[in-house]
mmCIF file of C-alpha atoms in Angstrom:
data_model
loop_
_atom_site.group_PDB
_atom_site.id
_atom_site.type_symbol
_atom_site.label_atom_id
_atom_site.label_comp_id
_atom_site.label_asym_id
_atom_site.label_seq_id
_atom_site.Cartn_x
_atom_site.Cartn_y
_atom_site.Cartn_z
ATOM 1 C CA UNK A 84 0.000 0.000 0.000
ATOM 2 C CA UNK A 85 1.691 3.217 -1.040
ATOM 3 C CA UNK A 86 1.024 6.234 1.374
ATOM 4 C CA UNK A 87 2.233 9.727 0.920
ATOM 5 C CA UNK A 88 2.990 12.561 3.760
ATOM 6 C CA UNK A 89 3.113 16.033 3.036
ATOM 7 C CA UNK A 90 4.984 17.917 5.154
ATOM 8 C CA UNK A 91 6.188 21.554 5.866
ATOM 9 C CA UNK A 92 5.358 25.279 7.108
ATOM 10 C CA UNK A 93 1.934 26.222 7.669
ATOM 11 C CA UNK A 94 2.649 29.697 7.195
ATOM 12 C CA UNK A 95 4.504 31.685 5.259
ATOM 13 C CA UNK A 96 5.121 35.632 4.839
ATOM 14 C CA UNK A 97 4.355 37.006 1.344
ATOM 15 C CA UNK A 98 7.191 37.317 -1.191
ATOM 16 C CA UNK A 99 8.634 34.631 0.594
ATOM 17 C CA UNK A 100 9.367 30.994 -0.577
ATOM 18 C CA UNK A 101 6.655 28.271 -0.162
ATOM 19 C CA UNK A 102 8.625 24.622 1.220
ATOM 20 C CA UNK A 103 6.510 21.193 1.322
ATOM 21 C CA UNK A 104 8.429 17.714 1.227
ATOM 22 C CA UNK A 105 6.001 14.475 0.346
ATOM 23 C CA UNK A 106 7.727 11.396 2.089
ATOM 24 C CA UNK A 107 6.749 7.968 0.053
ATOM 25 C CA UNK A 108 5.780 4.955 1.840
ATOM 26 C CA UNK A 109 4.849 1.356 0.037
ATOM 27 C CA UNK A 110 6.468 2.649 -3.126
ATOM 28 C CA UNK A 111 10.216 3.936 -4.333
ATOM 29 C CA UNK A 112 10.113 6.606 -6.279
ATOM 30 C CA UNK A 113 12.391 5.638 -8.540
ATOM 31 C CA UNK A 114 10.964 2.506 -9.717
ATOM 32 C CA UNK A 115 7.966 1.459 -11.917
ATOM 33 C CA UNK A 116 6.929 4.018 -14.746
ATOM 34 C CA UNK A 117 4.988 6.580 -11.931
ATOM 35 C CA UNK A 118 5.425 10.240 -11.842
ATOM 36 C CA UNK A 119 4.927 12.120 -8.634
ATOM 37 C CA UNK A 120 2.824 15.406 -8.491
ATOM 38 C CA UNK A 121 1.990 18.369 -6.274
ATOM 39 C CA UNK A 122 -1.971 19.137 -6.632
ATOM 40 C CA UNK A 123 -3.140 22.448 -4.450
ATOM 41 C CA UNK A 124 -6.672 23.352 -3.928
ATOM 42 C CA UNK A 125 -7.921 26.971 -3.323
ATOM 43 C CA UNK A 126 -10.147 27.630 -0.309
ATOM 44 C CA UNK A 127 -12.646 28.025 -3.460
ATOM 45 C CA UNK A 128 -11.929 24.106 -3.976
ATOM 46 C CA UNK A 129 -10.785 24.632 -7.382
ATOM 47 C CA UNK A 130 -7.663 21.920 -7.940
ATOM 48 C CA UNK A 131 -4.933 22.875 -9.882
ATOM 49 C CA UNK A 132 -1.906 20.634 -10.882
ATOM 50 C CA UNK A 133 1.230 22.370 -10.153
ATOM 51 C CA UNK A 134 3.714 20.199 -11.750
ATOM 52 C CA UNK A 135 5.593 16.525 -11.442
ATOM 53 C CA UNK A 136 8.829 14.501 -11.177
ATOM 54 C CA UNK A 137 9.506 11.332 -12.935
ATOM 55 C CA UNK A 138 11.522 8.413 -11.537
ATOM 56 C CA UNK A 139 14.252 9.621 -13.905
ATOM 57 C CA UNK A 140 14.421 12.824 -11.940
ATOM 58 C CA UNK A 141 12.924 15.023 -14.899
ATOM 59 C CA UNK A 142 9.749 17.302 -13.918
ATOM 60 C CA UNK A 143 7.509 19.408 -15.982
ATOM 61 C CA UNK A 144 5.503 22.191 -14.302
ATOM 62 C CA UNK A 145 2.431 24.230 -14.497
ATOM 63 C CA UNK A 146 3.180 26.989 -17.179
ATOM 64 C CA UNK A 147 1.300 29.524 -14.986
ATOM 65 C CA UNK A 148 3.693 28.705 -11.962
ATOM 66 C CA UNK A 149 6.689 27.566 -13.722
ATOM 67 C CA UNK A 150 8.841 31.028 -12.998
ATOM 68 C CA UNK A 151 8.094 30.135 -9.101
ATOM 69 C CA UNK A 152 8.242 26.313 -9.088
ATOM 70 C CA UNK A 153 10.956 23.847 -8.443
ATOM 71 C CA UNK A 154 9.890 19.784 -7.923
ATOM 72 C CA UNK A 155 13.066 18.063 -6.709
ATOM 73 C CA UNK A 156 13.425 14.559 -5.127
ATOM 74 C CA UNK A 157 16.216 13.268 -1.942
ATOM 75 C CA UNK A 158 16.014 9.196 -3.213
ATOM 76 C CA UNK A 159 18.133 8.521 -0.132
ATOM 77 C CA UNK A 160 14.508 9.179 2.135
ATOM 78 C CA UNK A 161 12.407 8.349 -1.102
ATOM 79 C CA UNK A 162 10.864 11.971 -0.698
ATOM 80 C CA UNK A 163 9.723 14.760 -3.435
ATOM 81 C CA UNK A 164 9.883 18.254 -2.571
ATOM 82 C CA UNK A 165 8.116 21.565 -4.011
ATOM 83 C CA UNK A 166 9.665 25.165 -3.826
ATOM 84 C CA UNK A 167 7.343 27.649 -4.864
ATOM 85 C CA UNK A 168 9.124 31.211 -4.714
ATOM 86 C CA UNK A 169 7.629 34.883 -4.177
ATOM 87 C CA UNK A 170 4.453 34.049 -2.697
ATOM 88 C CA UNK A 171 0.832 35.861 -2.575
ATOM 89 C CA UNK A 172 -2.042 35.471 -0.439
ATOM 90 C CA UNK A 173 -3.163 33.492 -4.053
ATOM 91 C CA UNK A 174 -1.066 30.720 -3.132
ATOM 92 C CA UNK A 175 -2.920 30.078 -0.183
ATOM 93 C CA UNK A 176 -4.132 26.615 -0.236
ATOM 94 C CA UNK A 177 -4.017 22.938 0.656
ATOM 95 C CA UNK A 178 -1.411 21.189 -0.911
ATOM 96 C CA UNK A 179 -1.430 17.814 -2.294
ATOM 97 C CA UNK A 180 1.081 15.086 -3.006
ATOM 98 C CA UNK A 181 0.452 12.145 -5.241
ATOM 99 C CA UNK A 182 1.382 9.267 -7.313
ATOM 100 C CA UNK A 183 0.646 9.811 -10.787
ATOM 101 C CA UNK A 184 -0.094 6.788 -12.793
ATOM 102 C CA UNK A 185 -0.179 5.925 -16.242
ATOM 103 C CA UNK A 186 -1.944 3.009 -17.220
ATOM 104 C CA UNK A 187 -3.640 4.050 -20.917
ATOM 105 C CA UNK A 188 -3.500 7.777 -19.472
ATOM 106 C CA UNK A 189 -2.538 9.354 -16.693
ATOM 107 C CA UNK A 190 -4.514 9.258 -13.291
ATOM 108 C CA UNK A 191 -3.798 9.989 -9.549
ATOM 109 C CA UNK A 192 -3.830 7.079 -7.417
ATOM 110 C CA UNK A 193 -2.528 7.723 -4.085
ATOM 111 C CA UNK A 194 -3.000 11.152 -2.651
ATOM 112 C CA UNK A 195 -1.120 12.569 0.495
ATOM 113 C CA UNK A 196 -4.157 13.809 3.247
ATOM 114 C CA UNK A 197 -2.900 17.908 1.918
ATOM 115 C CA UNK A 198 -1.202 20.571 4.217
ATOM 116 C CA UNK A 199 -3.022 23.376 4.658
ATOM 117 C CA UNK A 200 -0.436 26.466 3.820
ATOM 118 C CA UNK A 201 -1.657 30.066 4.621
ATOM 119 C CA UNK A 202 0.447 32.905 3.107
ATOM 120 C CA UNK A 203 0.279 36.227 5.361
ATOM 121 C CA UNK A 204 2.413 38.458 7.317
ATOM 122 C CA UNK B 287 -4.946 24.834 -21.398
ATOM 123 C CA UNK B 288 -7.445 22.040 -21.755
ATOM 124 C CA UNK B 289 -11.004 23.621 -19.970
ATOM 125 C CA UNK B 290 -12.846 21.301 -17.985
ATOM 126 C CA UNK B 291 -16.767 21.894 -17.318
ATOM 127 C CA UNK B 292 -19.449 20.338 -15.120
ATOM 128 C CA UNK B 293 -22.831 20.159 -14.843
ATOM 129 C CA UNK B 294 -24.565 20.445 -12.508
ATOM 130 C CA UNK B 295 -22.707 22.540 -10.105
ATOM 131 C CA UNK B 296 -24.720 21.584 -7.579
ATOM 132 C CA UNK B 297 -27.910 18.748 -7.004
ATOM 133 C CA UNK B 298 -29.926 17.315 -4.399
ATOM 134 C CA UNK B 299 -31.122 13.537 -4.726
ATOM 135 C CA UNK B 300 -32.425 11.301 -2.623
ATOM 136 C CA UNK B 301 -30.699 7.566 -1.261
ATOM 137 C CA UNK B 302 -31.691 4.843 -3.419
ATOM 138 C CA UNK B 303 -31.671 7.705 -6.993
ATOM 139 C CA UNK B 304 -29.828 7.419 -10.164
ATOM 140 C CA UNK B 305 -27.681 10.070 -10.689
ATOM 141 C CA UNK B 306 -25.505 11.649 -13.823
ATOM 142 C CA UNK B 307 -22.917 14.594 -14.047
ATOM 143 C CA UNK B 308 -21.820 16.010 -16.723
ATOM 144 C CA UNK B 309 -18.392 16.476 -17.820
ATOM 145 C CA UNK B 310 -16.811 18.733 -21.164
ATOM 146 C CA UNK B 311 -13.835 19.263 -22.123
ATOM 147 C CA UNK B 312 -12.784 22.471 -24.492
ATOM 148 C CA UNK B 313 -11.182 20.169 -27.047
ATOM 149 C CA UNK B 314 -10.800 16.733 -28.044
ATOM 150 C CA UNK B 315 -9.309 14.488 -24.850
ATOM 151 C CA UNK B 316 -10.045 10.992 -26.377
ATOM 152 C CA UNK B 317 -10.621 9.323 -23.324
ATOM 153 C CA UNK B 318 -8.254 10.670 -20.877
ATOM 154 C CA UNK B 319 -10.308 11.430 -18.403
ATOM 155 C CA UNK B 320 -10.303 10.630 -14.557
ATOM 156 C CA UNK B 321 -13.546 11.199 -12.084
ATOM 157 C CA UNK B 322 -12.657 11.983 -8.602
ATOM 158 C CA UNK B 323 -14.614 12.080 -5.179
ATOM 159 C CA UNK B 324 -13.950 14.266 -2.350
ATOM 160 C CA UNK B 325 -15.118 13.890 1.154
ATOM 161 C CA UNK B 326 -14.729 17.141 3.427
ATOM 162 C CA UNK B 327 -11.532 17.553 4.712
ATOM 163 C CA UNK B 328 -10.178 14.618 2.705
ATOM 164 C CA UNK B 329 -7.809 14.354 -0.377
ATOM 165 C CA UNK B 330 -9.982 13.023 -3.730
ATOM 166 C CA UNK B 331 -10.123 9.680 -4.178
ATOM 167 C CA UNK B 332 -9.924 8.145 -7.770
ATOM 168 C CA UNK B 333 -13.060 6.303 -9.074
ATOM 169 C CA UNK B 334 -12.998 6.369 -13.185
ATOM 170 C CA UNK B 335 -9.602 6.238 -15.090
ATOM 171 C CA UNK B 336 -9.603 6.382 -18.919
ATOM 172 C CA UNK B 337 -13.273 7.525 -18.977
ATOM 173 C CA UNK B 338 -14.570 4.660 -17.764
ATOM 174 C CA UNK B 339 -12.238 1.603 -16.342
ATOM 175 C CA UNK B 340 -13.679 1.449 -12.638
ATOM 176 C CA UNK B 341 -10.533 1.788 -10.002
ATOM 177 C CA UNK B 342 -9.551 -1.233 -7.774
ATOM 178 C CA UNK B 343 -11.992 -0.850 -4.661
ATOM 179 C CA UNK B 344 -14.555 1.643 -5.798
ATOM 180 C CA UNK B 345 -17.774 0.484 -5.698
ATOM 181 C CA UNK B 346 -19.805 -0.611 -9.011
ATOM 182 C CA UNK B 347 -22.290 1.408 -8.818
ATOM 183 C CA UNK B 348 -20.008 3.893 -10.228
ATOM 184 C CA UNK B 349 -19.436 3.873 -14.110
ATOM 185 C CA UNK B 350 -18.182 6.467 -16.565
ATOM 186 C CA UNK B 351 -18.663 7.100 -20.154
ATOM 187 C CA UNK B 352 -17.824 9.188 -23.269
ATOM 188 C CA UNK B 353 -15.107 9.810 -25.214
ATOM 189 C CA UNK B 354 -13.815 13.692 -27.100
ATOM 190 C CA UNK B 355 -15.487 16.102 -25.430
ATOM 191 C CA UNK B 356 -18.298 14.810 -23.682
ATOM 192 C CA UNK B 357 -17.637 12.637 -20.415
ATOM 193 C CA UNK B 358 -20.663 11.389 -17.556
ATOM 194 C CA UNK B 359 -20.374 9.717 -14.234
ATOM 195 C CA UNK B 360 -23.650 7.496 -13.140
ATOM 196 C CA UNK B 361 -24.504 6.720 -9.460
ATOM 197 C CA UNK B 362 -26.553 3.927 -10.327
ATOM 198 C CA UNK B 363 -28.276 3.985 -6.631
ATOM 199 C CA UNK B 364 -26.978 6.600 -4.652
ATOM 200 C CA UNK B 365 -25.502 6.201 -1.105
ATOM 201 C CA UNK B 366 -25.660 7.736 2.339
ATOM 202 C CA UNK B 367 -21.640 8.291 1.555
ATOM 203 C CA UNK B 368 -22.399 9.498 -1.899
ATOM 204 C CA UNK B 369 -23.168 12.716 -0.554
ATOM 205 C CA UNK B 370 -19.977 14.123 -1.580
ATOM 206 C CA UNK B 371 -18.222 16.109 -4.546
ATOM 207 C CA UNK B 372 -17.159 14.915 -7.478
ATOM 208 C CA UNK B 373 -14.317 16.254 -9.760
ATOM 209 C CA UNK B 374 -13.137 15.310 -13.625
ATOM 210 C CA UNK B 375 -9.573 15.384 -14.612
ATOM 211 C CA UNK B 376 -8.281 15.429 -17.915
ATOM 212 C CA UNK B 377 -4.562 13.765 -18.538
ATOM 213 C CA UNK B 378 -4.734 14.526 -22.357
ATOM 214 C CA UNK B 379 -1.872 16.585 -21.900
ATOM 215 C CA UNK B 380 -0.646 18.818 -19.357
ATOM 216 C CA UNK B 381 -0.975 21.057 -17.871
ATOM 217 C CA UNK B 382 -3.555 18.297 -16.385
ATOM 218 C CA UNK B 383 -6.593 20.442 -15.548
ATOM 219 C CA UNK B 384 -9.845 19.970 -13.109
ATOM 220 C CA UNK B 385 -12.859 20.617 -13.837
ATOM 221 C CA UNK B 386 -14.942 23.014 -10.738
ATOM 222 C CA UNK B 387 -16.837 19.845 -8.936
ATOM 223 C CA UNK B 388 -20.305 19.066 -8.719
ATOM 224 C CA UNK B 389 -21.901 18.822 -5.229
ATOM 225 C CA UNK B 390 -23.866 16.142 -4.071
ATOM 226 C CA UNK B 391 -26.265 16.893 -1.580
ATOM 227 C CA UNK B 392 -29.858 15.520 0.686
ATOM 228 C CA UNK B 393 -33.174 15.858 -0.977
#
């Protein structure tokens, strides 16, 4: 059973940099043909995909965050990591880890539970 | 970016009812398209991959269909713990998009 753990700052000051680690249980992530993805969801509950590392170590972001966004992995603690730089009160939101599947297209299997992050001074 | 829409937004049914949203993409997806629930305060939780392959453990009374532009999710009798939201997702290409939910709620 693979279980993800998001982890990380519930607060941070505006123009200041956003830090969440997922840590990967059940799974390594750099086996099997899986990428893993950081999901947020506005207080609106509107999801939005923010981007995704492959097992390989190659990510591809969200073209509306991709200035701000850095997905890097430590395989030593099978963890992924998100950086997301110069942040609003926008960016306020639960964030989401999860194992991104493909298996005749891509889907998200295994979800982290979110950690709620609140930008504001 | 691919737009996802639902419909309903919102609707209220009763235990026991038959239920269909509606999901459209803004272009052509094929059938890349993934139907998630969401329980307050809890992550989504896949139920439909590829339009309409049921995931491992979701109940059958779930089924999807469609294919281009034009995607449903049926609730063939619906369940005290149906009373939820449900979400599409399009993996066509990224940036993978959502579409705005639909909200299941009590007669």
């Amino acid at each position: 059973q693979v279980q993800l753990q998001e982890s990380g700052p519930g607060l941070v000051k505006p123009s200041e940099t956003l830090s969440l680690t997922c840590t990967v249980s059940g799974g390594n992530i750099t086996r099997g043909s899986f990428y893993w993805s950081w999901i947020r969801q506005t207080a609106e509950k509107e999801l939005e995909w923010i981007g995704r590392i492959y097992t390989t170590g190659s990510a591809n972001y969200n073209p509306s965050l991709k200035s701000r966004v850095t997905i890097s992995r430590d395989t030593s603690k099978n963890q992924f990591s998100l950086i997301l730089t110069s942040v609003t009160a926008a960016d306020t939101a639960v964030y989401y880890c999860a194992r991104d599947r493909f298996q005749g297209g891509y889907y998200f299997d295994y979800w982290g539970q979110g950690a709620l992050v609140t930008v504001s001074s | 970016d691919i737009q996802m829409t639902q419909s309903p937004t919102s609707l209220s049914a009763s235990v026991g009812d038959r239920v269909t949203i509606t999901c459209r993409a803004s272009q052509n997806i094929r059938n890349y398209l993934n139907w998630y629930q969401q329980r307050p305060g809890k992550a989504p939780k896949l139920l439909i991959y590829g339009a309409s392959s049921l995931q491992s453990g979701a109940p059958s009374r779930f089924s999807g269909s469609g294919s281009g532009t034009d995607f449903t999710l049926t609730i063939s009798s619906l369940q005290p713990e149906d009373f939820t939201t449900f979400y599409c997702q399009q993996s066509y290409s990224t940036p993978f998009t959502f579409g705005p939910g639909t909200k299941v709620d009590i007669k």
